[in-house]
Amino acid sequence: MMLWKRNTLCAAIAVLSLAVSAQDQSSTEQGLSAFEAGDYSQALEHFEQAEAAGDGDQSTDYNIAVSLYRLGRLNEAEARFLELVDVPRWQILVRYNLGLVYEAKGETDKARQYFTLSAQQQEQERVQQLANNKLSSLANETAITDEVQMNSAQKKWAALVDMTGGVDSNASTLADDVLEKSDRGEDSFTQALLYSHYYLAGQRGDGLRLHGLAFGKQFSELDFLDSTVVGGGLTWEHPLWGWQSEVGVTALSTSLDGDKVADQLQLRGAVWKRFQPGTFRIGMNYSDFRAGDRFSQIEGEQARLELTWGKRFAKAVTSVRYRHEWNNRDDLMRNGGFASYSPVRNGLRGRMDWHHTDKWRTRLEAEFIASDFPDINVLRDIDGSVKRAARENRRLRLGVGVAYQFADHWLTELEYRHEDVNDEFDLYTYDKDLIQASLQYEF
């Protein structure tokens, strides 16, 4: 039983937030009108429009939080309320609303804590009375609360199964000149991904998570490209000085056509926080690779720095990511030739998701990656000549996808990608197109 559906206080609490933003009065008033009419999705859209215009204030934050609560988006509502809980003007209302959120999530102890604070204050008698009623209700409905807790959004585990099939116009990533003379470029494929995690302690945002994955990809004809990846690790999530943080370790093993490519040990950390201009995330990771016998050139280490910004504009969610990557690998020396596997990469990716309805969404994505290989490569190029040069590789990726959630836990997506690669060596210059369809189920 979802207790949040039975609470009628939130509409009254929203009315208490009558400090309408003077900078964007029209959007906020429309949001309040929609909220009072019970159209919480429309109300949220208007409030977020005011925020996206840069004219929102703390009352806008509060109204968004209340709308999220009424839509059952409890984690997002919690995050919004927590940003206001120490602001004196909003503290009384926010404490009570946090009690409602935690009650709805089945976190009885936290709900009781905030209801108690609300009952102890003397400034707003109505909120005090409602909080006392909630404390009595919690005392009398322990069994119901336990049921909600077992089925709440903060369950201890989650899992995802993804089945995908498609066609790759250049599965071997052959150079354009070679591909024109070869019939071994295009191939169809199927792949499967299984991911699962379990919180050994705590919960999402403040706990220790054990996670594992298994991935497999098979081609119809080019079976030498069949690959598998298996691995797992531990991640500790914890609030830190107003930011959310995580640190973790992951071990992965990758194989190609049955031969081990490499075992990878990855250490990573990240912090992120939502501000008015958007959510900012800083992530770093370090990987150590132990290569298989056939792939000794990739033995070595890799480090990455990622800076990400994301923000929601009405029905569109936008994100931009910058990535810097450094590699120190063994590289490949054979018959007097040399090929570097130690690039310095800089990449910029932009992505936008339009949520047309609760079930339909469209995604656009573009990424540019510049890879510079510091050492002089000595390779025989496509024309047969031996070329000596420091490689500069430029890659452009474009993608579009349409997803539809046709039932609870079920999602299907159709995706098209194009990739264009230009390199100092014609040997590494190519383009490809890929189209695939996937079916996902989330436990």
Coordinates of C-alpha atoms in Angstrom, one line a residue:
M1 CA 0.0 0.0 0.0
M2 CA 1.5 3.3 -1.0
L3 CA 0.9 5.8 1.9
W4 CA 1.7 8.8 -0.2
K5 CA -1.4 8.3 -2.3
R6 CA -3.5 8.7 0.8
N7 CA -2.0 12.0 1.9
T8 CA -4.0 15.1 1.1
L9 CA -1.9 17.6 3.0
C10 CA 0.5 18.3 0.1
A11 CA -2.1 20.5 -1.7
A12 CA -2.6 22.6 1.4
I13 CA 1.2 22.8 1.9
A14 CA 1.6 24.0 -1.7
V15 CA -0.9 26.7 -1.1
L16 CA 1.3 27.9 1.8
S17 CA 4.0 28.6 -0.7
L18 CA 2.4 31.7 -2.1
A19 CA 5.6 33.6 -2.4
V20 CA 5.3 33.6 -6.2
S21 CA 8.4 34.5 -8.1
A22 CA 8.2 38.0 -9.2
Q23 CA 10.6 37.4 -12.0
D24 CA 8.4 34.8 -13.7
Q25 CA 5.0 35.3 -12.2
S26 CA 3.1 33.9 -15.2
S27 CA 4.8 30.5 -15.2
T28 CA 4.5 30.2 -11.4
E29 CA 0.9 31.2 -11.3
Q30 CA 0.1 28.7 -14.0
G31 CA 1.9 26.1 -12.0
L32 CA -0.1 26.8 -8.9
S33 CA -3.4 26.8 -10.8
A34 CA -2.5 23.4 -12.3
F35 CA -1.5 22.1 -8.9
E36 CA -4.8 23.2 -7.3
A37 CA -6.6 21.5 -10.2
G38 CA -4.8 18.2 -9.5
D39 CA -2.7 18.3 -12.7
Y40 CA 0.6 17.7 -11.0
S41 CA 2.5 16.9 -14.2
Q42 CA 1.4 20.2 -15.8
A43 CA 2.2 22.0 -12.6
L44 CA 5.7 20.6 -12.5
E45 CA 6.3 21.6 -16.1
H46 CA 5.3 25.2 -15.4
F47 CA 7.5 25.4 -12.3
E48 CA 10.5 23.9 -14.2
Q49 CA 10.0 26.4 -17.0
A50 CA 10.3 29.2 -14.4
E51 CA 13.5 27.5 -13.1
A52 CA 14.9 26.9 -16.6
A53 CA 14.4 30.6 -17.4
G54 CA 16.8 31.4 -14.6
D55 CA 14.1 33.4 -12.7
G56 CA 13.2 30.7 -10.1
D57 CA 13.8 31.2 -6.4
Q58 CA 13.4 29.1 -3.3
S59 CA 9.6 29.1 -3.6
T60 CA 10.1 27.6 -7.1
D61 CA 12.3 24.9 -5.6
Y62 CA 9.7 24.2 -3.0
N63 CA 6.8 24.0 -5.5
I64 CA 8.8 21.7 -7.7
A65 CA 9.5 19.4 -4.7
V66 CA 5.9 19.3 -3.7
S67 CA 4.9 18.5 -7.3
L68 CA 7.5 15.7 -7.5
Y69 CA 6.1 14.2 -4.3
R70 CA 2.5 14.2 -5.6
L71 CA 3.8 12.4 -8.8
G72 CA 5.4 9.7 -6.7
R73 CA 8.9 10.7 -7.7
L74 CA 10.1 10.4 -4.1
N75 CA 13.8 10.4 -4.5
E76 CA 13.8 13.6 -6.5
A77 CA 11.4 15.2 -4.1
E78 CA 13.6 14.2 -1.2
A79 CA 16.7 15.8 -2.8
R80 CA 14.8 19.0 -3.5
F81 CA 13.4 19.3 0.1
L82 CA 16.9 18.6 1.6
E83 CA 18.3 21.6 -0.2
L84 CA 15.8 23.8 1.7
V85 CA 15.7 22.1 5.0
D86 CA 18.2 24.5 6.6
V87 CA 16.7 27.7 5.2
P88 CA 14.8 29.3 8.1
R89 CA 11.9 30.5 6.0
W90 CA 11.1 27.1 4.7
Q91 CA 12.3 24.8 7.6
I92 CA 8.9 24.2 9.1
L93 CA 7.1 23.2 5.9
V94 CA 10.1 21.3 4.5
R95 CA 10.5 19.2 7.7
Y96 CA 6.9 18.1 7.6
N97 CA 7.1 17.3 3.8
L98 CA 10.3 15.3 4.4
G99 CA 8.3 13.3 7.0
L100 CA 5.7 12.6 4.3
V101 CA 8.4 11.6 1.8
Y102 CA 10.1 9.2 4.2
E103 CA 6.7 7.8 5.3
A104 CA 5.9 7.1 1.6
K105 CA 9.3 5.4 1.2
G106 CA 8.7 3.2 4.2
E107 CA 11.6 4.8 6.1
T108 CA 9.7 5.0 9.4
D109 CA 12.5 6.2 11.6
K110 CA 13.3 9.1 9.4
A111 CA 9.6 10.0 9.0
R112 CA 9.1 9.9 12.7
Q113 CA 12.2 12.1 13.2
Y114 CA 10.9 14.9 10.9
F115 CA 7.3 14.6 12.2
T116 CA 8.6 15.0 15.7
L117 CA 10.5 18.2 14.8
S118 CA 7.4 19.5 13.1
A119 CA 5.3 18.8 16.2
Q120 CA 7.8 20.5 18.5
Q121 CA 7.8 23.8 16.7
Q122 CA 5.3 26.5 17.9
E123 CA 5.2 28.9 14.9
Q124 CA 2.6 27.1 12.8
E125 CA -0.1 25.5 14.8
R126 CA -1.7 23.8 11.8
V127 CA 1.5 22.0 10.8
Q128 CA 2.0 21.1 14.5
Q129 CA -1.4 19.4 14.6
L130 CA -0.9 17.5 11.4
A131 CA 2.5 16.3 12.6
N132 CA 1.0 15.0 15.8
N133 CA -1.7 13.2 13.8
K134 CA 1.1 11.6 11.7
L135 CA 3.0 10.5 14.8
S136 CA -0.1 8.8 16.1
S137 CA -0.8 7.2 12.8
L138 CA 2.7 5.8 12.6
A139 CA 2.3 4.3 16.1
N140 CA -1.0 2.7 15.2
E141 CA 0.0 1.4 11.7
T142 CA 3.3 -0.4 12.2
A143 CA 2.2 -3.3 10.1
I144 CA 1.3 -1.1 7.2
T145 CA 4.5 0.9 7.5
D146 CA 6.5 -2.4 7.4
E147 CA 4.7 -3.4 4.2
V148 CA 5.5 0.0 2.5
Q149 CA 9.2 -0.3 3.6
M150 CA 9.5 -3.7 2.0
N151 CA 8.1 -2.4 -1.3
S152 CA 9.6 1.1 -1.3
A153 CA 11.8 2.6 -3.9
Q154 CA 14.8 2.2 -1.7
K155 CA 14.9 -1.6 -1.9
K156 CA 18.2 -3.3 -1.3
W157 CA 18.6 -4.7 -4.8
A158 CA 18.0 -4.1 -8.5
A159 CA 18.7 -5.8 -11.8
L160 CA 18.6 -5.1 -15.5
V161 CA 18.4 -7.5 -18.5
D162 CA 19.0 -6.0 -21.9
M163 CA 18.7 -8.0 -25.2
T164 CA 19.9 -6.3 -28.4
G165 CA 20.1 -7.1 -32.1
G166 CA 21.3 -5.1 -35.0
V167 CA 23.4 -4.6 -38.1
D168 CA 26.9 -3.0 -38.3
S169 CA 28.0 -1.8 -41.7
N170 CA 31.7 -2.1 -40.7
A171 CA 31.9 -4.5 -37.8
S172 CA 35.7 -5.0 -38.4
T173 CA 36.4 -1.3 -38.5
L174 CA 38.2 -1.8 -41.7
A175 CA 39.7 1.2 -43.5
D176 CA 37.5 2.6 -46.2
D177 CA 39.8 1.6 -49.1
V178 CA 40.0 -2.0 -47.7
L179 CA 36.2 -2.2 -47.1
E180 CA 35.4 -1.3 -50.7
K181 CA 37.4 -4.4 -51.8
S182 CA 36.2 -6.7 -49.1
D183 CA 32.9 -8.5 -48.4
R184 CA 33.8 -8.9 -44.7
G185 CA 32.7 -5.5 -43.4
E186 CA 28.9 -5.7 -42.7
D187 CA 27.5 -8.2 -40.3
S188 CA 24.5 -8.6 -38.0
F189 CA 24.9 -9.2 -34.3
T190 CA 23.1 -10.1 -31.1
Q191 CA 24.2 -9.1 -27.6
A192 CA 23.0 -9.5 -24.0
L193 CA 23.7 -7.6 -20.9
L194 CA 22.9 -8.6 -17.3
Y195 CA 23.6 -6.2 -14.4
S196 CA 22.6 -6.4 -10.8
H197 CA 23.5 -4.7 -7.5
Y198 CA 22.7 -5.3 -3.8
Y199 CA 23.3 -2.9 -0.9
L200 CA 25.3 -4.8 1.7
A201 CA 24.7 -1.8 4.1
G202 CA 22.6 1.4 4.0
Q203 CA 20.7 2.4 0.9
R204 CA 21.1 4.4 -2.3
G205 CA 23.0 7.6 -1.7
D206 CA 24.4 6.4 1.6
G207 CA 25.5 2.8 1.6
L208 CA 27.8 0.0 0.3
R209 CA 26.8 -1.5 -3.0
L210 CA 27.9 -4.8 -4.4
H211 CA 27.5 -5.0 -8.2
G212 CA 28.2 -7.3 -11.0
L213 CA 27.7 -7.6 -14.8
A214 CA 28.0 -10.0 -17.7
F215 CA 28.0 -9.0 -21.3
G216 CA 28.2 -11.1 -24.5
K217 CA 28.2 -10.2 -28.2
Q218 CA 28.0 -12.5 -31.2
F219 CA 28.2 -11.9 -34.9
S220 CA 26.5 -13.9 -37.5
E221 CA 29.6 -14.4 -39.7
L222 CA 32.6 -12.6 -38.2
D223 CA 32.9 -14.9 -35.2
F224 CA 36.4 -13.8 -34.5
L225 CA 34.8 -10.6 -33.2
D226 CA 32.6 -12.4 -30.6
S227 CA 33.3 -10.9 -27.2
T228 CA 32.5 -11.3 -23.6
V229 CA 32.9 -9.1 -20.5
V230 CA 32.3 -10.2 -16.9
G231 CA 33.1 -8.4 -13.7
G232 CA 32.0 -6.9 -10.4
G233 CA 32.9 -4.6 -7.6
L234 CA 32.1 -2.6 -4.6
T235 CA 30.9 1.1 -4.4
W236 CA 30.5 3.2 -1.3
E237 CA 28.0 6.1 -1.7
H238 CA 27.9 8.9 0.9
P239 CA 26.9 12.5 1.3
L240 CA 29.9 14.7 1.7
W241 CA 29.9 18.4 2.6
G242 CA 26.7 19.0 0.7
W243 CA 27.7 16.9 -2.3
Q244 CA 26.9 13.3 -3.1
S245 CA 30.0 11.2 -3.5
E246 CA 31.0 7.6 -4.4
V247 CA 34.3 5.7 -4.4
G248 CA 34.6 2.1 -5.7
V249 CA 36.7 -0.7 -7.2
T250 CA 35.7 -2.9 -10.1
A251 CA 37.4 -5.9 -11.7
L252 CA 36.6 -6.8 -15.3
S253 CA 37.8 -9.5 -17.6
T254 CA 37.4 -9.2 -21.4
S255 CA 37.7 -11.9 -24.0
L256 CA 37.6 -11.9 -27.8
D257 CA 36.8 -15.1 -29.7
G258 CA 37.6 -17.1 -26.5
D259 CA 41.0 -15.5 -26.0
K260 CA 41.6 -13.2 -23.0
V261 CA 42.1 -9.6 -24.1
A262 CA 42.8 -8.2 -20.6
D263 CA 42.0 -8.3 -16.9
Q264 CA 41.2 -4.8 -15.7
L265 CA 41.3 -3.4 -12.2
Q266 CA 39.6 0.0 -11.9
L267 CA 39.6 2.4 -9.0
R268 CA 37.1 5.3 -9.3
G269 CA 35.6 8.2 -7.4
A270 CA 33.1 10.9 -8.2
V271 CA 31.3 13.8 -6.5
W272 CA 28.2 15.7 -7.8
K273 CA 25.7 18.3 -6.7
R274 CA 22.7 20.1 -8.1
F275 CA 22.9 23.9 -8.4
Q276 CA 20.6 26.4 -9.9
P277 CA 22.4 26.3 -13.3
G278 CA 22.3 22.5 -13.3
T279 CA 23.9 19.4 -11.8
F280 CA 27.7 19.3 -11.9
R281 CA 29.7 16.0 -11.6
I282 CA 33.4 15.4 -11.3
G283 CA 34.7 11.9 -11.8
M284 CA 38.1 10.3 -11.9
N285 CA 39.2 6.7 -12.4
Y286 CA 42.4 4.8 -12.8
S287 CA 42.7 1.4 -14.5
D288 CA 45.5 -1.2 -14.6
F289 CA 45.4 -3.7 -17.5
R290 CA 46.9 -7.2 -17.5
A291 CA 46.8 -8.3 -21.1
G292 CA 46.4 -11.7 -22.6
D293 CA 49.2 -13.3 -24.7
R294 CA 47.7 -12.1 -28.0
F295 CA 47.1 -8.6 -26.9
S296 CA 50.3 -7.7 -25.0
Q297 CA 50.3 -4.2 -26.6
I298 CA 47.5 -3.0 -24.3
E299 CA 49.3 -4.0 -21.1
G300 CA 49.6 -0.9 -18.9
E301 CA 47.6 1.8 -17.3
Q302 CA 44.9 4.3 -18.0
A303 CA 43.6 7.4 -16.2
R304 CA 40.5 9.4 -16.9
L305 CA 39.0 12.7 -15.7
E306 CA 35.3 13.5 -16.5
L307 CA 33.4 16.8 -16.0
T308 CA 29.7 16.6 -16.6
W309 CA 26.9 19.2 -16.5
G310 CA 23.2 18.3 -16.8
K311 CA 19.9 20.2 -16.5
R312 CA 16.3 19.7 -17.2
F313 CA 14.4 22.2 -19.5
A314 CA 10.7 21.5 -19.4
K315 CA 10.5 18.0 -21.1
A316 CA 14.1 17.9 -22.2
V317 CA 17.0 16.6 -20.2
T318 CA 20.4 17.9 -21.5
S319 CA 23.9 16.9 -20.5
V320 CA 27.4 17.8 -21.6
R321 CA 30.5 15.8 -20.7
Y322 CA 34.2 16.5 -21.2
R323 CA 36.6 13.6 -20.8
H324 CA 40.4 13.6 -20.6
E325 CA 42.1 10.3 -20.9
W326 CA 45.8 9.4 -20.6
N327 CA 47.3 6.0 -21.5
N328 CA 50.6 4.3 -20.8
R329 CA 50.6 1.0 -22.6
D330 CA 53.3 -1.4 -23.8
D331 CA 52.5 -0.6 -27.5
L332 CA 53.4 -2.9 -30.4
M333 CA 56.8 -3.5 -32.0
R334 CA 57.0 -6.0 -34.8
N335 CA 59.3 -6.5 -37.8
G336 CA 60.8 -3.1 -37.5
G337 CA 57.4 -1.4 -37.3
F338 CA 55.9 0.4 -34.3
A339 CA 52.2 1.1 -33.4
S340 CA 51.4 3.2 -30.4
Y341 CA 48.5 2.1 -28.1
S342 CA 49.1 5.0 -25.7
P343 CA 47.0 8.0 -26.8
V344 CA 46.1 11.1 -25.0
R345 CA 42.4 11.7 -25.7
N346 CA 40.1 14.6 -25.2
G347 CA 36.4 14.1 -25.8
L348 CA 33.3 16.2 -25.7
R349 CA 29.8 14.7 -25.7
G350 CA 26.4 16.3 -25.8
R351 CA 23.1 14.5 -25.2
M352 CA 19.5 15.5 -25.1
D353 CA 16.5 13.4 -24.1
W354 CA 13.0 14.6 -24.8
H355 CA 10.3 13.0 -22.6
H356 CA 7.3 13.5 -24.9
T357 CA 5.1 11.5 -22.5
D358 CA 5.6 9.2 -19.5
K359 CA 6.1 6.4 -22.0
W360 CA 7.8 7.9 -25.1
R361 CA 11.1 9.6 -25.3
T362 CA 13.6 10.6 -28.0
R363 CA 17.4 10.9 -27.7
L364 CA 20.0 12.8 -29.7
E365 CA 23.7 12.4 -29.0
A366 CA 26.9 13.7 -30.5
E367 CA 30.5 13.1 -29.5
F368 CA 33.8 14.3 -30.8
I369 CA 37.1 12.6 -29.7
A370 CA 40.6 13.8 -30.5
S371 CA 43.3 11.2 -29.9
D372 CA 47.0 12.1 -30.1
F373 CA 49.7 9.4 -30.1
P374 CA 52.9 11.1 -28.9
D375 CA 55.3 8.5 -30.4
I376 CA 56.3 8.2 -34.0
N377 CA 54.5 5.3 -35.6
V378 CA 56.2 3.2 -38.3
L379 CA 53.5 1.4 -40.3
R380 CA 52.9 0.1 -43.8
D381 CA 49.9 2.1 -45.0
I382 CA 47.1 1.1 -47.4
D383 CA 49.1 2.1 -50.5
G384 CA 52.0 -0.3 -49.5
S385 CA 54.4 2.5 -48.4
V386 CA 56.0 2.6 -45.0
K387 CA 55.0 5.7 -43.3
R388 CA 56.5 7.4 -40.2
A389 CA 54.3 9.9 -38.4
A390 CA 52.8 10.7 -35.0
R391 CA 49.2 9.8 -35.3
E392 CA 46.4 12.2 -34.9
N393 CA 43.0 10.5 -34.8
R394 CA 39.7 12.4 -34.9
R395 CA 36.4 10.6 -34.3
L396 CA 32.9 11.9 -34.7
R397 CA 29.9 9.9 -33.4
L398 CA 26.3 10.8 -34.0
G399 CA 23.3 8.9 -32.6
V400 CA 19.5 9.1 -32.4
G401 CA 17.2 6.8 -30.5
V402 CA 13.5 6.4 -29.8
A403 CA 12.4 4.5 -26.6
Y404 CA 8.9 3.4 -25.5
Q405 CA 8.0 1.9 -22.1
F406 CA 5.1 -0.4 -23.0
A407 CA 4.6 -1.9 -19.5
D408 CA 5.9 -1.6 -16.0
H409 CA 9.6 -2.5 -16.0
W410 CA 9.7 -3.1 -19.8
L411 CA 11.4 -0.7 -22.2
T412 CA 12.1 -1.1 -25.9
E413 CA 14.4 1.2 -28.0
L414 CA 15.4 1.7 -31.6
E415 CA 18.7 3.3 -32.2
Y416 CA 20.8 4.5 -35.2
R417 CA 24.5 5.5 -34.9
H418 CA 27.0 6.9 -37.4
E419 CA 30.8 7.1 -36.8
D420 CA 33.3 8.8 -38.9
V421 CA 37.1 8.5 -38.2
N422 CA 39.9 10.4 -39.8
D423 CA 43.6 9.5 -39.1
E424 CA 47.1 10.4 -40.1
F425 CA 47.2 6.9 -41.5
D426 CA 44.7 5.8 -44.1
L427 CA 44.9 2.4 -42.4
Y428 CA 42.9 3.8 -39.5
T429 CA 40.5 6.0 -41.5
Y430 CA 36.9 4.6 -41.8
D431 CA 33.3 5.2 -41.3
K432 CA 30.4 3.0 -40.2
D433 CA 26.7 2.9 -39.6
L434 CA 24.9 0.9 -37.0
I435 CA 21.2 0.2 -36.4
Q436 CA 19.9 -1.8 -33.5
A437 CA 16.8 -2.6 -31.5
S438 CA 16.8 -3.5 -27.8
L439 CA 14.4 -4.9 -25.2
Q440 CA 15.1 -4.1 -21.5
Y441 CA 13.5 -5.4 -18.3
E442 CA 14.2 -3.9 -14.9
F443 CA 13.6 -5.9 -11.7

